[in-house]
Tab-separated table of C-alpha atoms in Angstrom:
chain	number	residue	atom	x	y	z
A	166	MET	CA	-7.776	131.108	-69.846
A	167	GLN	CA	-6.378	127.744	-70.882
A	168	PRO	CA	-3.651	126.189	-68.754
A	169	VAL	CA	-0.077	126.880	-69.806
A	170	VAL	CA	1.876	123.616	-69.789
A	171	ALA	CA	5.669	123.423	-69.741
A	172	ILE	CA	7.758	120.462	-70.805
A	173	VAL	CA	10.911	120.647	-68.667
A	174	VAL	CA	13.758	118.676	-70.175
A	175	ALA	CA	15.846	117.201	-67.352
A	176	ALA	CA	17.293	114.089	-68.989
A	177	GLY	CA	20.871	115.372	-69.344
A	178	SER	CA	23.671	113.440	-67.684
A	179	GLY	CA	25.670	116.487	-66.647
A	180	SER	CA	28.960	114.821	-67.577
A	181	ARG	CA	30.550	118.228	-68.279
A	182	LEU	CA	29.749	119.255	-64.717
A	183	GLY	CA	31.605	116.258	-63.321
A	184	GLY	CA	30.276	113.902	-60.661
A	185	GLU	CA	27.670	111.160	-60.768
A	186	VAL	CA	24.540	113.209	-60.151
A	187	PRO	CA	22.227	113.915	-63.137
A	188	LYS	CA	22.606	117.561	-64.082
A	189	ALA	CA	19.092	118.672	-63.129
A	190	LEU	CA	19.631	117.294	-59.609
A	191	ARG	CA	22.901	119.133	-59.049
A	192	GLU	CA	22.546	121.436	-56.093
A	193	LEU	CA	22.502	125.197	-56.421
A	194	ALA	CA	22.168	127.085	-53.139
A	195	GLY	CA	21.048	123.884	-51.384
A	196	ARG	CA	18.359	122.829	-53.862
A	197	PRO	CA	18.433	120.894	-57.163
A	198	LEU	CA	18.636	122.949	-60.344
A	199	VAL	CA	15.273	121.527	-61.439
A	200	SER	CA	13.570	122.848	-58.296
A	201	HIS	CA	14.758	126.368	-59.110
A	202	SER	CA	13.407	125.947	-62.659
A	203	LEU	CA	10.002	124.743	-61.450
A	204	GLU	CA	9.729	127.652	-59.041
A	205	HIS	CA	10.606	130.256	-61.684
A	206	LEU	CA	8.255	128.762	-64.290
A	207	ALA	CA	5.404	128.808	-61.761
A	208	ALA	CA	6.153	132.423	-60.841
A	209	GLY	CA	6.124	133.293	-64.560
A	210	GLY	CA	2.637	131.903	-65.216
A	211	VAL	CA	3.095	128.195	-65.997
A	212	ASP	CA	0.230	126.091	-64.568
A	213	ARG	CA	1.360	122.519	-65.175
A	214	VAL	CA	4.676	120.778	-65.828
A	215	VAL	CA	5.624	117.558	-67.567
A	216	LEU	CA	9.158	116.784	-66.436
A	217	VAL	CA	11.203	114.621	-68.804
A	218	ILE	CA	13.836	112.592	-66.934
A	219	ALA	CA	16.233	109.798	-67.802
A	220	ALA	CA	14.740	106.299	-67.548
A	221	GLY	CA	15.231	104.695	-64.127
A	222	LEU	CA	15.637	107.953	-62.198
A	223	ALA	CA	12.060	108.500	-61.022
A	224	ALA	CA	12.954	107.858	-57.377
A	225	ASP	CA	15.817	110.371	-57.541
A	226	PHE	CA	13.530	113.053	-58.927
A	227	ALA	CA	10.586	112.261	-56.608
A	228	PRO	CA	11.476	114.830	-53.891
A	229	ALA	CA	11.871	117.637	-56.450
A	230	ILE	CA	8.530	116.705	-58.054
A	231	ALA	CA	6.807	116.500	-54.655
A	232	GLY	CA	8.164	119.942	-53.779
A	233	SER	CA	7.037	121.596	-57.029
A	234	PRO	CA	4.784	124.639	-56.532
A	235	ILE	CA	2.603	123.534	-59.510
A	236	PRO	CA	1.179	120.121	-60.505
A	237	THR	CA	4.107	118.232	-62.008
A	238	SER	CA	4.094	114.806	-63.647
A	239	TRP	CA	7.050	113.012	-65.182
A	240	VAL	CA	7.847	110.868	-68.179
A	241	ALA	CA	11.014	109.041	-69.290
A	242	GLY	CA	12.968	110.803	-72.052
A	243	GLY	CA	15.014	109.536	-74.957
A	244	ALA	CA	18.594	109.557	-76.160
A	245	GLU	CA	18.450	112.967	-77.849
A	246	ARG	CA	16.907	116.190	-76.661
A	247	GLN	CA	14.266	116.034	-79.368
A	248	ASP	CA	13.263	112.515	-78.271
A	249	SER	CA	12.694	113.950	-74.812
A	250	VAL	CA	10.501	116.759	-76.115
A	251	LEU	CA	8.507	114.223	-78.144
A	252	ALA	CA	8.034	112.125	-74.988
A	253	GLY	CA	6.765	115.235	-73.215
A	254	LEU	CA	4.337	116.022	-76.045
A	255	ALA	CA	3.058	112.422	-76.005
A	256	ALA	CA	2.480	112.664	-72.239
A	257	ILE	CA	0.449	115.856	-72.736
A	258	ALA	CA	-1.655	114.221	-75.466
A	259	ALA	CA	-2.330	111.225	-73.209
A	260	ASP	CA	-3.413	113.289	-70.182
A	261	PRO	CA	-7.128	114.253	-70.309
A	262	GLU	CA	-6.424	117.328	-68.191
A	263	LEU	CA	-3.754	118.589	-70.590
A	264	SER	CA	-4.749	117.299	-73.990
A	265	GLY	CA	-6.858	120.389	-74.721
A	266	CYS	CA	-4.105	122.905	-74.036
A	267	ARG	CA	-3.174	125.294	-76.844
A	268	PHE	CA	0.241	126.479	-75.662
A	269	VAL	CA	3.293	124.464	-74.691
A	270	LEU	CA	6.530	125.842	-73.320
A	271	VAL	CA	9.765	123.847	-73.541
A	272	HIS	CA	12.387	124.629	-70.908
A	273	ASP	CA	15.830	123.263	-70.086
A	274	ALA	CA	15.919	122.342	-66.378
A	275	ALA	CA	19.523	123.592	-66.324
A	276	ARG	CA	18.383	127.178	-67.005
A	277	ALA	CA	17.521	127.220	-63.352
A	278	LEU	CA	17.453	130.955	-62.748
A	279	VAL	CA	15.290	132.171	-65.624
A	280	PRO	CA	13.531	135.291	-64.295
A	281	PRO	CA	9.728	134.936	-64.103
A	282	GLU	CA	9.308	138.016	-66.308
A	283	VAL	CA	11.053	136.183	-69.156
A	284	VAL	CA	8.598	133.279	-68.800
A	285	ASP	CA	5.736	135.759	-68.755
A	286	ARG	CA	6.958	137.480	-71.945
A	287	VAL	CA	6.951	134.142	-73.759
A	288	VAL	CA	3.427	133.325	-72.560
A	289	GLN	CA	2.126	136.792	-73.438
A	290	ALA	CA	3.564	136.583	-76.950
A	291	LEU	CA	1.634	133.322	-77.498
A	292	VAL	CA	-1.546	134.829	-76.078
A	293	ALA	CA	-1.070	137.734	-78.495
A	294	GLY	CA	-0.982	135.316	-81.417
A	295	ALA	CA	2.641	134.235	-81.935
A	296	VAL	CA	3.117	130.736	-83.377
A	297	ALA	CA	6.432	130.447	-81.535
A	298	ALA	CA	8.096	132.822	-79.045
A	299	ILE	CA	11.658	132.504	-77.801
A	300	PRO	CA	13.734	134.620	-75.418
A	301	VAL	CA	16.994	136.014	-76.784
A	302	VAL	CA	19.762	138.298	-75.557
A	303	PRO	CA	22.295	140.277	-77.609
A	304	VAL	CA	25.755	138.880	-78.314
A	305	VAL	CA	28.205	141.103	-76.442
A	306	ASP	CA	31.463	139.471	-77.500
A	307	THR	CA	33.231	139.766	-80.807
A	308	ILE	CA	32.460	136.622	-82.820
A	309	ARG	CA	34.518	134.927	-85.528
A	310	GLU	CA	33.401	132.293	-87.946
A	311	VAL	CA	35.785	129.505	-88.871
A	312	THR	CA	35.882	129.242	-92.667
A	313	PRO	CA	37.548	126.761	-95.035
A	314	SER	CA	40.396	129.239	-95.557
A	315	GLY	CA	40.783	130.449	-91.939
A	316	SER	CA	38.344	132.603	-90.010
A	317	ALA	CA	36.525	135.897	-90.393
A	318	THR	CA	34.773	138.421	-88.166
A	319	VAL	CA	30.990	138.111	-88.077
A	320	ASP	CA	28.675	141.120	-87.683
A	321	ARG	CA	27.557	140.442	-84.103
A	322	SER	CA	24.822	143.089	-84.218
A	323	ARG	CA	22.688	140.599	-86.157
A	324	LEU	CA	23.304	137.691	-83.745
A	325	ARG	CA	21.228	136.724	-80.711
A	326	VAL	CA	21.853	134.174	-77.955
A	327	VAL	CA	18.836	131.866	-77.694
A	328	GLN	CA	17.446	130.805	-74.313
A	329	THR	CA	14.484	128.916	-72.883
A	330	PRO	CA	11.581	128.599	-72.106
A	331	GLN	CA	10.531	128.601	-75.729
A	332	GLY	CA	6.777	128.746	-76.274
A	333	PHE	CA	4.701	127.273	-79.081
A	334	ARG	CA	1.217	126.616	-80.323
A	335	ARG	CA	1.044	122.989	-79.410
A	336	GLU	CA	-0.031	121.562	-82.782
A	337	VAL	CA	2.784	123.411	-84.534
A	338	LEU	CA	5.394	122.001	-82.155
A	339	VAL	CA	3.950	118.492	-82.605
A	340	ASN	CA	4.044	118.811	-86.392
A	341	GLY	CA	7.550	120.245	-86.331
A	342	HIS	CA	8.946	117.439	-84.190
A	343	ARG	CA	7.294	114.847	-86.447
A	344	LEU	CA	8.907	116.441	-89.486
A	345	VAL	CA	12.312	116.638	-87.804
A	346	ARG	CA	12.127	112.995	-86.735
A	347	GLU	CA	11.153	111.844	-90.207
A	348	SER	CA	13.798	113.954	-91.924
A	349	GLY	CA	16.613	113.108	-89.494
A	350	LEU	CA	17.486	116.816	-89.152
A	351	GLN	CA	19.838	117.766	-86.293
A	352	VAL	CA	18.494	120.631	-84.158
A	353	THR	CA	19.777	122.309	-80.998
A	354	ASP	CA	16.496	123.893	-79.911
A	355	ASP	CA	12.787	123.827	-80.610
A	356	ALA	CA	12.777	127.081	-82.539
A	357	ALA	CA	14.836	125.282	-85.191
A	358	VAL	CA	12.117	122.631	-85.283
A	359	ILE	CA	9.490	125.276	-86.049
A	360	GLU	CA	11.783	126.811	-88.625
A	361	ALA	CA	11.880	123.465	-90.460
A	362	LEU	CA	8.114	123.881	-90.937
A	363	GLY	CA	8.588	127.369	-92.333
A	364	GLU	CA	6.645	128.906	-89.422
A	365	PRO	CA	7.661	132.322	-88.041
A	366	VAL	CA	9.489	132.620	-84.707
A	367	THR	CA	8.842	135.678	-82.515
A	368	LEU	CA	11.801	136.946	-80.467
A	369	VAL	CA	11.177	138.297	-76.947
A	370	GLU	CA	13.651	139.824	-74.514
A	371	GLY	CA	15.532	137.215	-72.465
A	372	SER	CA	17.915	137.722	-69.559
A	373	ARG	CA	21.574	136.905	-69.022
A	374	GLU	CA	20.498	135.453	-65.656
A	375	ALA	CA	18.759	132.652	-67.570
A	376	LEU	CA	22.149	131.078	-68.219
A	377	LYS	CA	22.315	127.335	-68.851
A	378	VAL	CA	24.347	125.457	-66.255
A	379	THR	CA	26.637	123.191	-68.261
A	380	GLU	CA	30.158	123.494	-66.851
A	381	PRO	CA	31.418	124.055	-63.284
A	382	LEU	CA	31.992	127.733	-64.129
A	383	ASP	CA	28.269	128.113	-64.900
A	384	LEU	CA	27.390	126.696	-61.499
A	385	LEU	CA	29.771	129.197	-59.900
A	386	PHE	CA	28.055	132.021	-61.838
A	387	ALA	CA	24.588	130.747	-60.903
A	388	GLU	CA	25.562	130.673	-57.231
A	389	ALA	CA	26.719	134.282	-57.514
A	390	ILE	CA	23.353	135.266	-59.023
A	391	VAL	CA	21.428	133.515	-56.244
A	392	ARG	CA	23.500	135.310	-53.605
A	393	SER	CA	22.859	138.654	-55.306
A	394	ARG	CA	19.067	138.266	-55.344
A	395	PRO	CA	17.085	139.796	-52.483
B	14	MET	CA	64.556	137.281	-76.703
B	15	GLN	CA	62.955	140.605	-77.533
B	16	PRO	CA	60.670	142.222	-74.994
B	17	VAL	CA	56.962	141.500	-75.338
B	18	VAL	CA	55.029	144.762	-75.073
B	19	ALA	CA	51.324	144.957	-74.325
B	20	ILE	CA	49.056	147.894	-75.086
B	21	VAL	CA	46.365	147.792	-72.400
B	22	VAL	CA	43.280	149.714	-73.425
B	23	ALA	CA	41.743	151.283	-70.317
B	24	ALA	CA	40.008	154.344	-71.746
B	25	GLY	CA	36.429	153.061	-71.406
B	26	SER	CA	33.977	155.065	-69.330
B	27	GLY	CA	32.227	152.060	-67.854
B	28	SER	CA	28.813	153.683	-68.216
B	29	ARG	CA	27.143	150.271	-68.515
B	30	LEU	CA	28.585	149.338	-65.105
B	31	GLY	CA	27.003	152.402	-63.512
B	32	GLY	CA	28.787	154.830	-61.202
B	33	GLU	CA	31.316	157.567	-61.862
B	34	VAL	CA	34.517	155.532	-61.767
B	35	PRO	CA	36.244	154.723	-65.111
B	36	LYS	CA	35.716	151.033	-65.839
B	37	ALA	CA	39.342	149.954	-65.515
B	38	LEU	CA	39.439	151.454	-62.017
B	39	ARG	CA	36.338	149.643	-60.791
B	40	GLU	CA	37.252	147.438	-57.885
B	41	LEU	CA	37.258	143.675	-58.086
B	42	ALA	CA	38.196	141.895	-54.859
B	43	GLY	CA	39.607	145.139	-53.451
B	44	ARG	CA	41.790	146.114	-56.405
B	45	PRO	CA	41.095	147.941	-59.693
B	46	LEU	CA	40.312	145.770	-62.731
B	47	VAL	CA	43.404	147.155	-64.466
B	48	SER	CA	45.665	145.939	-61.658
B	49	HIS	CA	44.374	142.388	-62.115
B	50	SER	CA	45.023	142.696	-65.857
B	51	LEU	CA	48.607	143.923	-65.348
B	52	GLU	CA	49.337	141.094	-62.934
B	53	HIS	CA	47.996	138.410	-65.294
B	54	LEU	CA	49.806	139.823	-68.322
B	55	ALA	CA	53.078	139.857	-66.369
B	56	ALA	CA	52.539	136.259	-65.213
B	57	GLY	CA	51.882	135.279	-68.835
B	58	GLY	CA	55.176	136.651	-70.172
B	59	VAL	CA	54.555	140.310	-70.974
B	60	ASP	CA	57.621	142.472	-70.170
B	61	ARG	CA	56.365	146.017	-70.657
B	62	VAL	CA	53.005	147.737	-70.757
B	63	VAL	CA	51.736	150.900	-72.409
B	64	LEU	CA	48.482	151.724	-70.661
B	65	VAL	CA	46.018	153.812	-72.685
B	66	ILE	CA	43.787	155.905	-70.446
B	67	ALA	CA	41.239	158.682	-70.924
B	68	ALA	CA	42.739	162.180	-71.071
B	69	GLY	CA	42.884	163.878	-67.667
B	70	LEU	CA	42.848	160.703	-65.578
B	71	ALA	CA	46.605	160.182	-65.072
B	72	ALA	CA	46.377	160.949	-61.356
B	73	ASP	CA	43.546	158.441	-60.897
B	74	PHE	CA	45.547	155.701	-62.599
B	75	ALA	CA	48.858	156.552	-60.878
B	76	PRO	CA	48.485	154.094	-57.966
B	77	ALA	CA	47.653	151.200	-60.314
B	78	ILE	CA	50.634	152.065	-62.529
B	79	ALA	CA	52.961	152.391	-59.533
B	80	GLY	CA	51.805	148.976	-58.292
B	81	SER	CA	52.318	147.215	-61.640
B	82	PRO	CA	54.638	144.181	-61.478
B	83	ILE	CA	56.218	145.192	-64.827
B	84	PRO	CA	57.426	148.572	-66.187
B	85	THR	CA	54.257	150.426	-67.193
B	86	SER	CA	53.953	153.784	-68.913
B	87	TRP	CA	50.765	155.532	-69.938
B	88	VAL	CA	49.419	157.589	-72.803
B	89	ALA	CA	46.093	159.357	-73.379
B	90	GLY	CA	43.676	157.534	-75.680
B	91	GLY	CA	41.121	158.705	-78.205
B	92	ALA	CA	37.381	158.631	-78.709
B	93	GLU	CA	37.232	155.175	-80.298
B	94	ARG	CA	38.970	151.971	-79.305
B	95	GLN	CA	41.075	152.042	-82.470
B	96	ASP	CA	42.237	155.603	-81.682
B	97	SER	CA	43.447	154.286	-78.336
B	98	VAL	CA	45.376	151.423	-79.935
B	99	LEU	CA	46.946	153.891	-82.396
B	100	ALA	CA	47.972	156.096	-79.438
B	101	GLY	CA	49.588	153.035	-77.822
B	102	LEU	CA	51.438	152.162	-81.020
B	103	ALA	CA	52.678	155.751	-81.332
B	104	ALA	CA	53.951	155.644	-77.745
B	105	ILE	CA	55.865	152.428	-78.492
B	106	ALA	CA	57.424	153.959	-81.610
B	107	ALA	CA	58.492	157.039	-79.617
B	108	ASP	CA	60.119	155.076	-76.777
B	109	PRO	CA	63.763	154.091	-77.532
B	110	GLU	CA	63.489	151.084	-75.230
B	111	LEU	CA	60.423	149.749	-77.048
B	112	SER	CA	60.773	150.932	-80.624
B	113	GLY	CA	62.725	147.819	-81.623
B	114	CYS	CA	60.150	145.313	-80.356
B	115	ARG	CA	58.714	142.857	-82.863
B	116	PHE	CA	55.590	141.707	-81.034
B	117	VAL	CA	52.755	143.753	-79.593
B	118	LEU	CA	49.816	142.432	-77.612
B	119	VAL	CA	46.597	144.423	-77.299
B	120	HIS	CA	44.518	143.741	-74.206
B	121	ASP	CA	41.276	145.129	-72.800
B	122	ALA	CA	41.871	146.179	-69.182
B	123	ALA	CA	38.358	144.938	-68.413
B	124	ARG	CA	39.367	141.341	-69.180
B	125	ALA	CA	40.883	141.407	-65.742
B	126	LEU	CA	41.082	137.683	-65.037
B	127	VAL	CA	42.682	136.374	-68.221
B	128	PRO	CA	44.652	133.288	-67.139
B	129	PRO	CA	48.434	133.644	-67.657
B	130	GLU	CA	48.457	130.491	-69.801
B	131	VAL	CA	46.211	132.226	-72.339
B	132	VAL	CA	48.663	135.146	-72.535
B	133	ASP	CA	51.495	132.660	-72.941
B	134	ARG	CA	49.721	130.842	-75.793
B	135	VAL	CA	49.377	134.115	-77.687
B	136	VAL	CA	53.061	134.970	-77.187
B	137	GLN	CA	54.197	131.467	-78.169
B	138	ALA	CA	52.147	131.560	-81.373
B	139	LEU	CA	53.919	134.804	-82.356
B	140	VAL	CA	57.314	133.333	-81.497
B	141	ALA	CA	56.411	130.344	-83.691
B	142	GLY	CA	55.769	132.667	-86.651
B	143	ALA	CA	52.118	133.742	-86.499
B	144	VAL	CA	51.355	137.197	-87.943
B	145	ALA	CA	48.440	137.544	-85.544
B	146	ALA	CA	47.277	135.261	-82.717
B	147	ILE	CA	44.003	135.615	-80.860
B	148	PRO	CA	42.415	133.580	-78.051
B	149	VAL	CA	38.966	132.143	-78.755
B	150	VAL	CA	36.477	129.904	-76.956
B	151	PRO	CA	33.619	127.861	-78.434
B	152	VAL	CA	30.091	129.244	-78.554
B	153	VAL	CA	28.014	127.085	-76.185
B	154	ASP	CA	24.619	128.698	-76.688
B	155	THR	CA	22.260	128.297	-79.606
B	156	ILE	CA	22.638	131.372	-81.825
B	157	ARG	CA	20.126	132.978	-84.170
B	158	GLU	CA	20.788	135.538	-86.840
B	159	VAL	CA	18.257	138.313	-87.416
B	160	THR	CA	17.477	138.436	-91.128
B	161	PRO	CA	15.404	140.855	-93.227
B	162	SER	CA	12.498	138.357	-93.153
B	163	GLY	CA	12.790	137.271	-89.488
B	164	SER	CA	15.552	135.181	-87.955
B	165	ALA	CA	17.262	131.844	-88.546
B	166	THR	CA	19.390	129.403	-86.587
B	167	VAL	CA	23.136	129.702	-87.214
B	168	ASP	CA	25.500	126.704	-87.137
B	169	ARG	CA	27.247	127.485	-83.856
B	170	SER	CA	29.934	124.834	-84.381
B	171	ARG	CA	31.675	127.265	-86.747
B	172	LEU	CA	31.491	130.249	-84.378
B	173	ARG	CA	34.079	131.323	-81.806
B	174	VAL	CA	33.965	133.958	-79.069
B	175	VAL	CA	36.971	136.270	-79.443
B	176	GLN	CA	38.956	137.444	-76.406
B	177	THR	CA	42.118	139.374	-75.612
B	178	PRO	CA	45.094	139.723	-75.393
B	179	GLN	CA	45.471	139.590	-79.155
B	180	GLY	CA	49.060	139.418	-80.366
B	181	PHE	CA	50.573	140.810	-83.553
B	182	ARG	CA	53.764	141.402	-85.433
B	183	ARG	CA	54.095	145.070	-84.708
B	184	GLU	CA	54.512	146.395	-88.240
B	185	VAL	CA	51.429	144.487	-89.391
B	186	LEU	CA	49.306	145.976	-86.616
B	187	VAL	CA	50.619	149.452	-87.441
B	188	ASN	CA	49.828	149.016	-91.142
B	189	GLY	CA	46.405	147.591	-90.391
B	190	HIS	CA	45.410	150.458	-88.131
B	191	ARG	CA	46.608	152.974	-90.735
B	192	LEU	CA	44.472	151.270	-93.364
B	193	VAL	CA	41.424	151.149	-91.093
B	194	ARG	CA	41.782	154.822	-90.193
B	195	GLU	CA	42.101	155.851	-93.819
B	196	SER	CA	39.199	153.686	-94.957
B	197	GLY	CA	36.873	154.619	-92.081
B	198	LEU	CA	36.097	150.919	-91.444
B	199	GLN	CA	34.322	150.073	-88.177
B	200	VAL	CA	36.044	147.273	-86.235
B	201	THR	CA	35.365	145.690	-82.827
B	202	ASP	CA	38.804	144.160	-82.307
B	203	ASP	CA	42.337	144.195	-83.688
B	204	ALA	CA	42.018	140.877	-85.471
B	205	ALA	CA	39.479	142.586	-87.757
B	206	VAL	CA	42.127	145.241	-88.436
B	207	ILE	CA	44.566	142.564	-89.587
B	208	GLU	CA	41.854	140.946	-91.639
B	209	ALA	CA	41.408	144.229	-93.548
B	210	LEU	CA	45.021	143.792	-94.691
B	211	GLY	CA	44.336	140.242	-95.864
B	212	GLU	CA	46.776	138.813	-93.300
B	213	PRO	CA	46.052	135.446	-91.640
B	214	VAL	CA	44.865	135.266	-88.028
B	215	THR	CA	45.920	132.286	-85.879
B	216	LEU	CA	43.392	131.082	-83.294
B	217	VAL	CA	44.654	129.862	-79.912
B	218	GLU	CA	42.678	128.418	-76.996
B	219	GLY	CA	41.200	131.089	-74.730
B	220	SER	CA	39.387	130.688	-71.422
B	221	ARG	CA	35.888	131.538	-70.251
B	222	GLU	CA	37.549	133.096	-67.189
B	223	ALA	CA	38.904	135.823	-69.483
B	224	LEU	CA	35.432	137.395	-69.554
B	225	LYS	CA	35.152	141.117	-70.257
B	226	VAL	CA	33.631	143.094	-67.401
B	227	THR	CA	31.000	145.293	-69.030
B	228	GLU	CA	27.799	145.046	-66.992
B	229	PRO	CA	27.218	144.609	-63.238
B	230	LEU	CA	26.513	140.901	-63.840
B	231	ASP	CA	30.035	140.490	-65.270
B	232	LEU	CA	31.515	142.015	-62.129
B	233	LEU	CA	29.471	139.572	-60.046
B	234	PHE	CA	30.813	136.686	-62.157
B	235	ALA	CA	34.403	137.974	-61.925
B	236	GLU	CA	34.118	138.168	-58.144
B	237	ALA	CA	32.927	134.550	-58.090
B	238	ILE	CA	35.964	133.518	-60.160
B	239	VAL	CA	38.376	135.354	-57.839
B	240	ARG	CA	36.828	133.647	-54.812
B	241	SER	CA	37.170	130.248	-56.494
B	242	ARG	CA	40.870	130.631	-57.238
B	243	PRO	CA	43.337	129.191	-54.747
């Protein structure tokens, strides 16, 4: 089987978490968030990682990269998330060991506790022929939509919370990001990039434990999850 | 000022939490969820509570009611959430001390850790003239909507997560629930009931700490919040 490569986006500043440390290096149970992510991706079937970090921070990330359970290289990211994914895709294309790979996963380093079975579901969906596969969980809260005249209840049964890693046929992700860059479209995840191409997105079952650490409360929740695991 | 009365809906079975104990009696930091709710409502300005419980469980709830920091009576609820709210409204109408009250809050007992300032914001919005006031928080995750042909990204900037307590002018809530019962409409919260009447709903700032305890993971998160509070 071909290697499964993951682009791990770790270029966020973490300003909403407070403090000076880049978000992916914030400690959770004594280790940086990114180290948890690398471990869970490896356990879920990822073979190689291209880590996208903010320019100038290579030395800060070096221990996490050295401690990765799978071969992990790094590249400097850009101002926006999609610039970072593009940098990761360029690094894959430039690496003779990776440039033949068919499948690319894109993962937010801050989703540190994604269960390996979620990663595996994404990979298996690609192996089974999906163009794009993303993990989702149901929306459990009541949701309202703000409208020009006020707000209205939305039928939550049709809504899904989107998580990462999101998996793609590599050429489709490359084409999608090119299109998005040329069109100036604003996107919040890579599935939206694929959507811009008109390609279908396959939904797989995610996990609430794959929460994204953004605010201090998320870090508190992530610590509680770590403590609860055997 | 008139008393602020809260209907606290505590009739849920808690089957998704596992175990035999009704959800509102599940322990969080050594006390039932409902006791946390009563304490936070009282600290936020609620004067009286009508607790809606499942038929036959009065003895189980008696210690929590006896320990409430504010006068708390109980009434048996119905099969659906809206039946329980109607039972609470009927109990208010039948109580000479409460039947003159203008404002009613409706709260889910399982939102045990709602900060008092959120309760206060709801009450203050009613005092300032709102017909209905509900706490909301932004949606931080990417959201997709399942469509007949697949799924599509939704603009999350327009979406809000709805919480409780939700506050209402009493007669409007009564009329709304009558309409919903007669029309057979399915609703997930009381703001949707008001909406059916065409009345405006005022949004106030909620708090992520007002999470609803539904699954074991929510209880884990709630415990982490309790530990983090001074």
